[in-house]
Coordinates of C-alpha atoms and ligand atoms in Angstrom, one line a residue:
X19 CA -8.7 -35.7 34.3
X20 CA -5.2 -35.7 32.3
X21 CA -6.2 -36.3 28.6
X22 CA -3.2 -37.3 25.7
X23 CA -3.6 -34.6 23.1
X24 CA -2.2 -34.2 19.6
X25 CA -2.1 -31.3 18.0
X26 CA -1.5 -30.9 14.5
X27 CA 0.9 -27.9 13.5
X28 CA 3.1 -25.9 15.0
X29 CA 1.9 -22.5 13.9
X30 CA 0.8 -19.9 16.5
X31 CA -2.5 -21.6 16.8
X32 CA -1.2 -24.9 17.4
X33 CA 2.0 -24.2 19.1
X34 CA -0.3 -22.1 22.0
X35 CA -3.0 -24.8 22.2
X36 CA -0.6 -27.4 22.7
X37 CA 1.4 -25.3 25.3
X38 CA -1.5 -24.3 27.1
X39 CA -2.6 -27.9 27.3
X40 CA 0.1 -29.0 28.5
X41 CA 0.1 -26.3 31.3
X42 CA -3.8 -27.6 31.7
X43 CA -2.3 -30.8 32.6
X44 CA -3.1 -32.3 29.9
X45 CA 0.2 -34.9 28.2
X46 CA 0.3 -33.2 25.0
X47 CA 2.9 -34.4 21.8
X48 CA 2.8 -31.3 18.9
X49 CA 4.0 -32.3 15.5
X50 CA 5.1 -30.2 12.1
X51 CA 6.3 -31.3 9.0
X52 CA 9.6 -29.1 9.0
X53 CA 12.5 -30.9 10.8
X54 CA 14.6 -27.5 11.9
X55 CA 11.0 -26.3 13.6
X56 CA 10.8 -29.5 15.9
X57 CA 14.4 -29.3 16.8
X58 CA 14.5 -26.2 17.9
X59 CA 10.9 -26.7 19.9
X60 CA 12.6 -29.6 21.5
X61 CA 15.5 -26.6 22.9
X62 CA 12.5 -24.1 23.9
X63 CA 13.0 -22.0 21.6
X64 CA 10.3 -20.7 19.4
X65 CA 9.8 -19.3 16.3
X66 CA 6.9 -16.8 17.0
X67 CA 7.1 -13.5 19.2
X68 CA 4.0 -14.4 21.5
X69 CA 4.2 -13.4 25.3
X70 CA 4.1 -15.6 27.2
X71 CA 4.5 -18.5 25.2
X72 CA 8.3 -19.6 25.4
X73 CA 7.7 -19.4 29.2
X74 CA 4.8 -22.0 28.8
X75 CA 6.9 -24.5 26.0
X76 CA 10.0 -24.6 28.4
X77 CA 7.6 -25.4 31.5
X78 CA 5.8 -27.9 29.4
X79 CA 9.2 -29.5 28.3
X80 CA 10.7 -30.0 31.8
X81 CA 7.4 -31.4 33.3
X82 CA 7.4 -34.2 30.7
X83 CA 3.6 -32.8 29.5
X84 CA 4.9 -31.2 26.0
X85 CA 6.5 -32.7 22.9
X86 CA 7.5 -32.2 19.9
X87 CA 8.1 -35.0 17.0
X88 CA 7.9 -34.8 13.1
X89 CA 5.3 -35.6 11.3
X90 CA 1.7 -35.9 12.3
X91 CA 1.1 -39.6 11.8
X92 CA 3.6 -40.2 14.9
X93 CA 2.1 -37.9 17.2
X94 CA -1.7 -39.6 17.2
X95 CA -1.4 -43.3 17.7
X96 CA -2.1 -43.2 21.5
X97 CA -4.1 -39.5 21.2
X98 CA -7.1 -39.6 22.7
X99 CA -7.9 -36.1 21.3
X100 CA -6.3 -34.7 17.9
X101 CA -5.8 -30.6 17.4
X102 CA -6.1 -29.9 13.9
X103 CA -4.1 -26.5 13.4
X104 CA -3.2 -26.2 10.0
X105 CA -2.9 -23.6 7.9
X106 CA -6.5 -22.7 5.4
X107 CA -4.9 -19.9 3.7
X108 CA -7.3 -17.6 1.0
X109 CA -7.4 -19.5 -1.9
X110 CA -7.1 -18.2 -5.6
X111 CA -10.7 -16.9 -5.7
X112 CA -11.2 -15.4 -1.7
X113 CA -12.4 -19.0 -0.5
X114 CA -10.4 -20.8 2.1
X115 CA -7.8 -23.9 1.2
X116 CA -8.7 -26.9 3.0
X117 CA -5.8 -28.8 1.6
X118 CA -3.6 -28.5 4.1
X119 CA -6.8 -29.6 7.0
X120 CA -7.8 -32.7 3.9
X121 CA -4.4 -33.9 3.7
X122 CA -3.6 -33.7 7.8
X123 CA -7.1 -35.8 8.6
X124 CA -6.3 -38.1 5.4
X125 CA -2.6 -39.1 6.4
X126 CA -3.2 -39.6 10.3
X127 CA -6.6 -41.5 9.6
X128 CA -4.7 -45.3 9.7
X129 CA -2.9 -44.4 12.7
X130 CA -6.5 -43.4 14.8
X131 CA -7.3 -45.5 17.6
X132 CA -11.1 -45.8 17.4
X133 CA -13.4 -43.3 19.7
X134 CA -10.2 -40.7 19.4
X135 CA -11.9 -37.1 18.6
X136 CA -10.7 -35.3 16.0
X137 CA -11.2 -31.3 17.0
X138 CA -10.9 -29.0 14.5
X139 CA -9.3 -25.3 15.5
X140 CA -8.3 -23.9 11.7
X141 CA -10.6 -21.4 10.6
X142 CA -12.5 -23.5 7.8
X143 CA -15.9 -22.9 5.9
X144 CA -19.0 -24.1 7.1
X145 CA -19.4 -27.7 6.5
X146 CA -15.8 -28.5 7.1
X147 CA -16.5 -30.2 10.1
X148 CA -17.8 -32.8 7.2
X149 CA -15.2 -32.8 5.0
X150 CA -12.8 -34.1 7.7
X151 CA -15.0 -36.7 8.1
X152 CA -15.1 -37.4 4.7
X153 CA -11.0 -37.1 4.7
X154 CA -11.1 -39.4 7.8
X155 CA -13.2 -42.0 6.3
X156 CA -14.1 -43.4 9.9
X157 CA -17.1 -43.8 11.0
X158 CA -15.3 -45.2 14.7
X159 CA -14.2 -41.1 14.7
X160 CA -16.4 -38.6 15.7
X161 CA -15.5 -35.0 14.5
X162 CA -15.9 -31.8 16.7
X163 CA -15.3 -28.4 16.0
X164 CA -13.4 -26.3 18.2
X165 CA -12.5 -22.8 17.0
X166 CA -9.7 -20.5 18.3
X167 CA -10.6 -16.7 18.8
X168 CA -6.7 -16.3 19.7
X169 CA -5.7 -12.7 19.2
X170 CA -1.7 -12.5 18.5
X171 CA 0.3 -11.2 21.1
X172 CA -1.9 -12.0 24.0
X173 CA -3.0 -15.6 22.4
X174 CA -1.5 -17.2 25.9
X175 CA -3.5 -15.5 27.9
X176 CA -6.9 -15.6 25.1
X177 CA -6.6 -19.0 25.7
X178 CA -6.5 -19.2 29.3
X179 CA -8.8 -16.5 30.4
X180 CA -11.5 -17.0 26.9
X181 CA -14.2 -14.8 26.8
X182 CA -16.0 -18.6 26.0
X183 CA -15.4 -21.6 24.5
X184 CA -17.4 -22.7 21.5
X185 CA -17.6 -26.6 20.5
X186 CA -19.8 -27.6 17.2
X187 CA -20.1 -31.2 16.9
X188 CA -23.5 -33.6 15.9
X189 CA -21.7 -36.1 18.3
X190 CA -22.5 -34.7 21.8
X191 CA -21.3 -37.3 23.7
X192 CA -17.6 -36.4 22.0
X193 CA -18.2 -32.8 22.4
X194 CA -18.8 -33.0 26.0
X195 CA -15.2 -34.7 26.1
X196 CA -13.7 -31.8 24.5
X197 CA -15.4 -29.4 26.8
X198 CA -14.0 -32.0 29.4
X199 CA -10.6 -30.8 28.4
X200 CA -11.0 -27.1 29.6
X201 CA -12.0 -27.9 33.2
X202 CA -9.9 -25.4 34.7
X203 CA -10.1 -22.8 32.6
X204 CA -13.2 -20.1 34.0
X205 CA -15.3 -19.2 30.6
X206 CA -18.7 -20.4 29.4
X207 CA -18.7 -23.4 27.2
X208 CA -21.3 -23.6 24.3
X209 CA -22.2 -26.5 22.2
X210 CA -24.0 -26.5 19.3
X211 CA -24.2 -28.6 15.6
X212 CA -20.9 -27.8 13.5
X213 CA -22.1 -25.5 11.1
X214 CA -23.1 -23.0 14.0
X215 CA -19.7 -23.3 15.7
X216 CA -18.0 -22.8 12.2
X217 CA -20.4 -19.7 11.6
X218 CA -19.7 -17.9 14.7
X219 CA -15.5 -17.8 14.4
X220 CA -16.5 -16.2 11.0
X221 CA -19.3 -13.8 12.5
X222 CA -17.0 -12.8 15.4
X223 CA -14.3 -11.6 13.0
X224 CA -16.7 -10.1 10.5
X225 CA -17.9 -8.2 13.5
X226 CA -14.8 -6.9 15.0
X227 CA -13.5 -5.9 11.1
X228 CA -17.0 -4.1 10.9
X229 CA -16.8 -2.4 14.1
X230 CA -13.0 -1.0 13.4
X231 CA -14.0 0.1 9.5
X232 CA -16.9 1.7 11.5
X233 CA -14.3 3.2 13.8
X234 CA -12.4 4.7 10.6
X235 CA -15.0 5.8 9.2
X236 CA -16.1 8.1 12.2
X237 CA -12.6 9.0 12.6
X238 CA -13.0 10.2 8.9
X239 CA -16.3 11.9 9.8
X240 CA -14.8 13.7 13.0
X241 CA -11.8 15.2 10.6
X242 CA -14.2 16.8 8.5
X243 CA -16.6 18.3 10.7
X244 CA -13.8 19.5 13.6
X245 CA -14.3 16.9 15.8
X246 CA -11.9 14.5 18.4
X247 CA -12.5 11.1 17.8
X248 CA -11.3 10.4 21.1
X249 CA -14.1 12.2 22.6
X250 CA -16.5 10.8 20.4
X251 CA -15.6 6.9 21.2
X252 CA -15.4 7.0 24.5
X253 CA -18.8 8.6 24.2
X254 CA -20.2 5.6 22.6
X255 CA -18.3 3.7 24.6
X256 CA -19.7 4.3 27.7
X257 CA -23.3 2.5 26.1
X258 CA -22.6 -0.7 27.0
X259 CA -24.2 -1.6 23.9
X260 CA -21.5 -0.8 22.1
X261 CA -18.3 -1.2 25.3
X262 CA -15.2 0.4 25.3
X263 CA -13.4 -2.8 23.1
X264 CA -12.2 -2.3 19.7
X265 CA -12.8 1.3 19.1
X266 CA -9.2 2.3 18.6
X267 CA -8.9 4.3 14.9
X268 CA -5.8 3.4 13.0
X269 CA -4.4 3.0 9.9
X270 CA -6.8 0.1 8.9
X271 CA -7.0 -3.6 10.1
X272 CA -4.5 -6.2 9.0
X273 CA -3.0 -9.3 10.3
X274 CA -3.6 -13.0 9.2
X275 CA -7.0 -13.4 10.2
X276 CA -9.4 -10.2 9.3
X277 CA -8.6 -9.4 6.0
X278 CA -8.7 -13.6 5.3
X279 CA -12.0 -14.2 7.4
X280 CA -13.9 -11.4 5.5
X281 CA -13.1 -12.6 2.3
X282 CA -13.8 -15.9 3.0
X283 CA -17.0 -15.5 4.9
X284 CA -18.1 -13.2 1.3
X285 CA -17.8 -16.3 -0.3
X286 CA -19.0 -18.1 1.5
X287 CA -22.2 -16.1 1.4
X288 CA -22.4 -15.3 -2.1
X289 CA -21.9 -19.1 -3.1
X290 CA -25.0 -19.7 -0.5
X291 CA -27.1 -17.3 -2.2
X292 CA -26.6 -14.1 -0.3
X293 CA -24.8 -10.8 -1.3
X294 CA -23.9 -9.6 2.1
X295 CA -22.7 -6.1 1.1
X296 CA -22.7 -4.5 4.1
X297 CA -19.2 -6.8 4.5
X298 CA -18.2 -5.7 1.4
X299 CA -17.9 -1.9 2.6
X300 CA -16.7 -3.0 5.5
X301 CA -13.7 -4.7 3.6
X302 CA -13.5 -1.3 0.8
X303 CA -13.9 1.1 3.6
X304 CA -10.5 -0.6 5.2
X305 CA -9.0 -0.4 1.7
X306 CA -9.7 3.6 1.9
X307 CA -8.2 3.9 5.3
X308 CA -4.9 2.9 3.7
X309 CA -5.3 5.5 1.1
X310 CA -6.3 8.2 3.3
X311 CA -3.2 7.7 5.7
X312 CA -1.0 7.7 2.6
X313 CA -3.2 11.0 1.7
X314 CA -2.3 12.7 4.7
X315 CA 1.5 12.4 4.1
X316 CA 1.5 13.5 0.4
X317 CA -0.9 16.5 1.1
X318 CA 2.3 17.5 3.8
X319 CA 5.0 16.9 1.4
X320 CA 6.4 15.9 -2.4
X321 CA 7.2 12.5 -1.4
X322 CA 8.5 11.7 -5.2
X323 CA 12.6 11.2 -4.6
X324 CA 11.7 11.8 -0.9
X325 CA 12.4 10.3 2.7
X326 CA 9.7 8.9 4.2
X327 CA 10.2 7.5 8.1
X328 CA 8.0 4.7 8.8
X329 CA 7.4 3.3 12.7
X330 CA 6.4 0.1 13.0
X331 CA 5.9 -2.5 10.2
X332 CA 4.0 -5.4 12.0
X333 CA 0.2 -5.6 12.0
X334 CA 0.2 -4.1 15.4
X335 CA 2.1 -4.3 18.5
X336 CA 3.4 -7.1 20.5
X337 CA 3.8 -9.4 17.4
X338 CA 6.3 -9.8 14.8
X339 CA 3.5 -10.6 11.7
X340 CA 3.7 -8.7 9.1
X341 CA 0.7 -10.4 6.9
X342 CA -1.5 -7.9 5.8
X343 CA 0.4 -5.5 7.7
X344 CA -1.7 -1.3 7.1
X345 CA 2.5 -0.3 7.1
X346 CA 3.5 -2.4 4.4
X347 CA 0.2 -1.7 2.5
X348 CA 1.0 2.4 2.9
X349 CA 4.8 1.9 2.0
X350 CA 3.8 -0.1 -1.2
X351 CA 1.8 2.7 -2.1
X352 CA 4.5 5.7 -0.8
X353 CA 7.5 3.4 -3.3
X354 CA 4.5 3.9 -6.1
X355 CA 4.4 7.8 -5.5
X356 CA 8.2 7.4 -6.1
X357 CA 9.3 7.7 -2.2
X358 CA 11.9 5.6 -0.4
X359 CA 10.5 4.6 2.8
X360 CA 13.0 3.7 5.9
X361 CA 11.0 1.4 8.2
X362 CA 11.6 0.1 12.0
X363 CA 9.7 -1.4 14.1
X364 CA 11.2 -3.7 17.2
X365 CA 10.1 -7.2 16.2
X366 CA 10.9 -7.0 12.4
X367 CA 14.0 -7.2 11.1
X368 CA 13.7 -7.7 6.8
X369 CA 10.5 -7.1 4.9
X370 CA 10.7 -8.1 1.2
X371 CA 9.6 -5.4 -0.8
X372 CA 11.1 -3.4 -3.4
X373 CA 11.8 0.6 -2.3
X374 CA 11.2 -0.3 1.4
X375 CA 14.4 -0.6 3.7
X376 CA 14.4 -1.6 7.2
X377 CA 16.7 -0.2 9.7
X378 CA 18.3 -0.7 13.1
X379 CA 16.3 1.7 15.4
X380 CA 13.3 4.6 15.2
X381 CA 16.3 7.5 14.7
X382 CA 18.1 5.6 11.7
X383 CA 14.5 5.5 10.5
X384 CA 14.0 9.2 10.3
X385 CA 17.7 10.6 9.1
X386 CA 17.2 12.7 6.2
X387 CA 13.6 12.2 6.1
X388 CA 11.0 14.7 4.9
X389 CA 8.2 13.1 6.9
X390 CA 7.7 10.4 9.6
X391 CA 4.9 7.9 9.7
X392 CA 3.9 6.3 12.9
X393 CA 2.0 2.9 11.2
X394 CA 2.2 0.7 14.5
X395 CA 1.2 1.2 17.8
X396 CA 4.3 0.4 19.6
X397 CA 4.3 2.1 23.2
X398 CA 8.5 2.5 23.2
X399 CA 7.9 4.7 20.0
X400 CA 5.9 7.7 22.6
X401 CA 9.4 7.8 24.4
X402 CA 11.8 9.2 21.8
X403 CA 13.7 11.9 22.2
X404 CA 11.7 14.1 19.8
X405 CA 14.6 16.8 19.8
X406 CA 17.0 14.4 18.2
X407 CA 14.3 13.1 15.8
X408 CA 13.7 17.2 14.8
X409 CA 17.6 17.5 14.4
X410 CA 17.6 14.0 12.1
X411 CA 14.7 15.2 10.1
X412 CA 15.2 17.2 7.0
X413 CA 11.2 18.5 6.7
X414 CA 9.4 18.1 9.9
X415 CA 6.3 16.3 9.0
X416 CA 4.5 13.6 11.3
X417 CA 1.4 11.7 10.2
X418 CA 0.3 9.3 13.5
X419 CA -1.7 6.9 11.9
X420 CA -2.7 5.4 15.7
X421 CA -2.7 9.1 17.6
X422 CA 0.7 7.5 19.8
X423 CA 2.4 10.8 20.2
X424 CA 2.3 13.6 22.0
X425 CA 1.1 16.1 19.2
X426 CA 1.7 19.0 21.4
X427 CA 5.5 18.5 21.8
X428 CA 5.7 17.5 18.6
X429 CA 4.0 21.1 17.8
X430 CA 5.9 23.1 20.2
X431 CA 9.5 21.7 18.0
X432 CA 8.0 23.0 15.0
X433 CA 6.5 19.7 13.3
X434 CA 2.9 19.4 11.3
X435 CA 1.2 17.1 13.2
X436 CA -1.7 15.0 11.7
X437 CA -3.5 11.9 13.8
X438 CA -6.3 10.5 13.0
X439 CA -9.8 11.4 13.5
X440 CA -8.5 15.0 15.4
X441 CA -6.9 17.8 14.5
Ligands
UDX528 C1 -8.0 -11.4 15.4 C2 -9.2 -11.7 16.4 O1 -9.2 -10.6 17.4 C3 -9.0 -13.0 17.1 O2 -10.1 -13.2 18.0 C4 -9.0 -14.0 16.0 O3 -9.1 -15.3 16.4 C5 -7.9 -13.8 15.1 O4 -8.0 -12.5 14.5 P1 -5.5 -10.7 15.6 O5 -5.5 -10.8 14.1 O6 -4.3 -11.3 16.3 O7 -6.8 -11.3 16.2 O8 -5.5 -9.1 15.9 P2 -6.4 -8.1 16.6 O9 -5.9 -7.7 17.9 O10 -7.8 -8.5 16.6 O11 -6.2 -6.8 15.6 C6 -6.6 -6.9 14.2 C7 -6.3 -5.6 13.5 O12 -7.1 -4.6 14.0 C8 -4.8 -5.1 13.7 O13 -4.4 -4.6 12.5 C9 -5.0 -4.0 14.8 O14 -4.1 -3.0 14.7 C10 -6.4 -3.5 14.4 N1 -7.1 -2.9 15.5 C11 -7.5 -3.6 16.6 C12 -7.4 -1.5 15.5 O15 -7.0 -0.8 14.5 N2 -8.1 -0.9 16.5 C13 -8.5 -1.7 17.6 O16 -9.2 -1.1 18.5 C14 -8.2 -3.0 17.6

């Protein structure tokens, strides 16, 4: 059954449920409150680096199924179904903002047709669900909640293909519509009361930020006792207790959701009573990973007054975000030890911060440089011509914060090689 969607925000959360909607079948209309970001929508273009996704927006155009207008109150009169995709950035004390989500469900509640269900995808506290309602002031409007577990880069194709589809709402009747709205999509659908649906997007992140600290941390353990962390995972691994997933060792976890979700869910937890320190390390143990990397350089070489290469400054690969990015937390710390850091990665262009500059391609990067950083797991970065990077180079240092290169042809040119987790 076609369904008329809106969907509130245009951020990658919005932009790829509206888009994939749309490619659902479903008539979709997606509306911001910044006039340049709707134009340009309306031409296909878009302002995220997500694969997949301009593919989807331009299909979505020319079938008639996707579009874009300003402001949310025009996009909901004839909704059947509104996508709440707001921003709920950390607020000043680690809790999550619901501003944005109060003043969305307050200016669109006039224009609600009665029996329209209002989904909620933001990340929000438990009890949100509640506060929309409140915000909504409708008792004609039943609330459901709806969260995404949209990883960026592959978001498309998390939607699509979801490992499952989780949909909290005391109305049942109104959550069975929203499960309606997936038919097509393969993936186990859940429903359950709100504050269960709002737990589990926080307990999935919590888990995947604890399994990658606990990732580092064996990585740390293996580098002390002589050890290949390679070895050693894909020995867990093979438990299918534990699976293969998530087990990569890296510089520390970053991006717009982990670092945000942990502290939130802390909050969360301590204002309900409970001290949940075991998240607490989690979060302090990914702190120390930043350190350590940084360690690793400054144990090779003086860094003070020096050169220091840095590959890749988003989060991770395939994305353009730098929020919470492990690279810009190590280069804040190398411009402290009095380094100047030269940073490239293939999706950023500027980064704002002082002692930091960001160049045109990996060999710009690591001209006069003393030592090179590999901070983000892009896969072109394993094809450079090392021998020109050796001749660039004025020390020949190479910490490889994600174990990317080949360490042994690195070796054979005469480098120090570090990874991580292996010697
Ligand atoms: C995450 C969740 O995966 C997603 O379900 C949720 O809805 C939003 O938050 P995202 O932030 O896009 O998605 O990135 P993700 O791929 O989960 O990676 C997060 C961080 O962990 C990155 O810094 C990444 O480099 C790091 N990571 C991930 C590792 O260091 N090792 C791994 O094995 C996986």
């Amino acid at each position: 059954m076609i369904n008329r969607i809106a969907v509130i925000g245009t951020g990658y959360v919005g932009l790829t449920t509206g888009a994939c909607f749309a490619h659902l079948g479903h008539e979709v209309i997606c509306a911001d409150i910044i006039p340049e970001k709707i134009e340009s929508l309306r031409r296909g273009e878009i302002p995220i680096h997500e694969a997949g996704l301009q593919e989807l927006v331009k299909e979505g155009i020319a079938s008639g199924l996707l579009k874009f207008v300003l402001g949310a109150e025009n996009a909901v009169g004839d909704a059947e179904f509104v996508y709440l995709c707001v921003p709920t950035p950390q607020g000043a004390d680690g809790s999550a903002d619901l501003s944005y989500i109060q003043a969305a469900a307050g200016e669109i509640s006039a224009k609600l047709r009665s029996g329209t269900v209002v989904v909620n995808k933001s990340t929000v506290p438990v009890g949100s669900t509640h506060l929309v309602e409140q915000a909504l002031g409708r008792s004609d409007i039943p609330v459901v909640s709806n969260p995404e577990f949209l990883r960026e880069g592959s978001a498309v194709d998390d939607f699509l293909n979801p490992d499952r589809v989780v949909i909290g709402s005391d109305d049942r009747a109104a959550a069975a519509q929203v499960a309606a709205l997936y038919l097509g999509v393969r993936a186990p659908i859940m429903v359950t009361d709100p504050a269960s649906a709002e737990t589990t997007k926080y307990a999935a992140n919590a888990f995947l930020a604890t399994k990658l600290s606990f990732t580092n941390a064996i990585a740390a353990v293996c580098e002390a006792v002589g050890a290949d962390v390679n070895d050693v995972l894909l020995g867990i691994g093979y438990d299918s207790r534990i699976g293969h997933e998530f087990l990569r060792p890296g510089p520390g976890w970053g991006g717009s959701c982990f670092p945000k979700d942990t502290r939130a869910i802390i909050t969360i937890a301590e204002e309900s009573g409970y001290d949940f320190s075991l998240l607490k390390g989690v979060v302090s143990v990914n702190e120390e990973q930043f350190d350590r990397t940084v360690r690793k350089v400054t144990n090779m070489v003086d860094v003070d007054g020096a050169t220091v290469a840095m590959l890749g400054l988003a989060f991770k690969a395939g994305t353009d975000d730098i929020r919470e990015s492990p690279a810009l937390e190590m280069a804040k710390r190398l411009v402290a030890k009095g380094a100047k850091v030269k940073g490239f990665d293939p999706a950023v262009s500027a980064v704002d911060l002082e002692g930091l500059e960001v160049v045109g391609d990996a060999y710009a990067a690591c001209e006069g440089a003393s030592a090179l950083i590999v901070a983000t797991e892009w896969d072109e970065f394993k094809w450079l011509d090392l021998d020109k990077i050796a001749g660039l180079m004025v020390e020949h240092h190479v910490v490889d914060s994600r174990n990317l290169l080949d360490r042994g042809a690195l070796r054979r040119r005469g480098f120090t090689y570090q990874g991580v987790g292996r010697s």
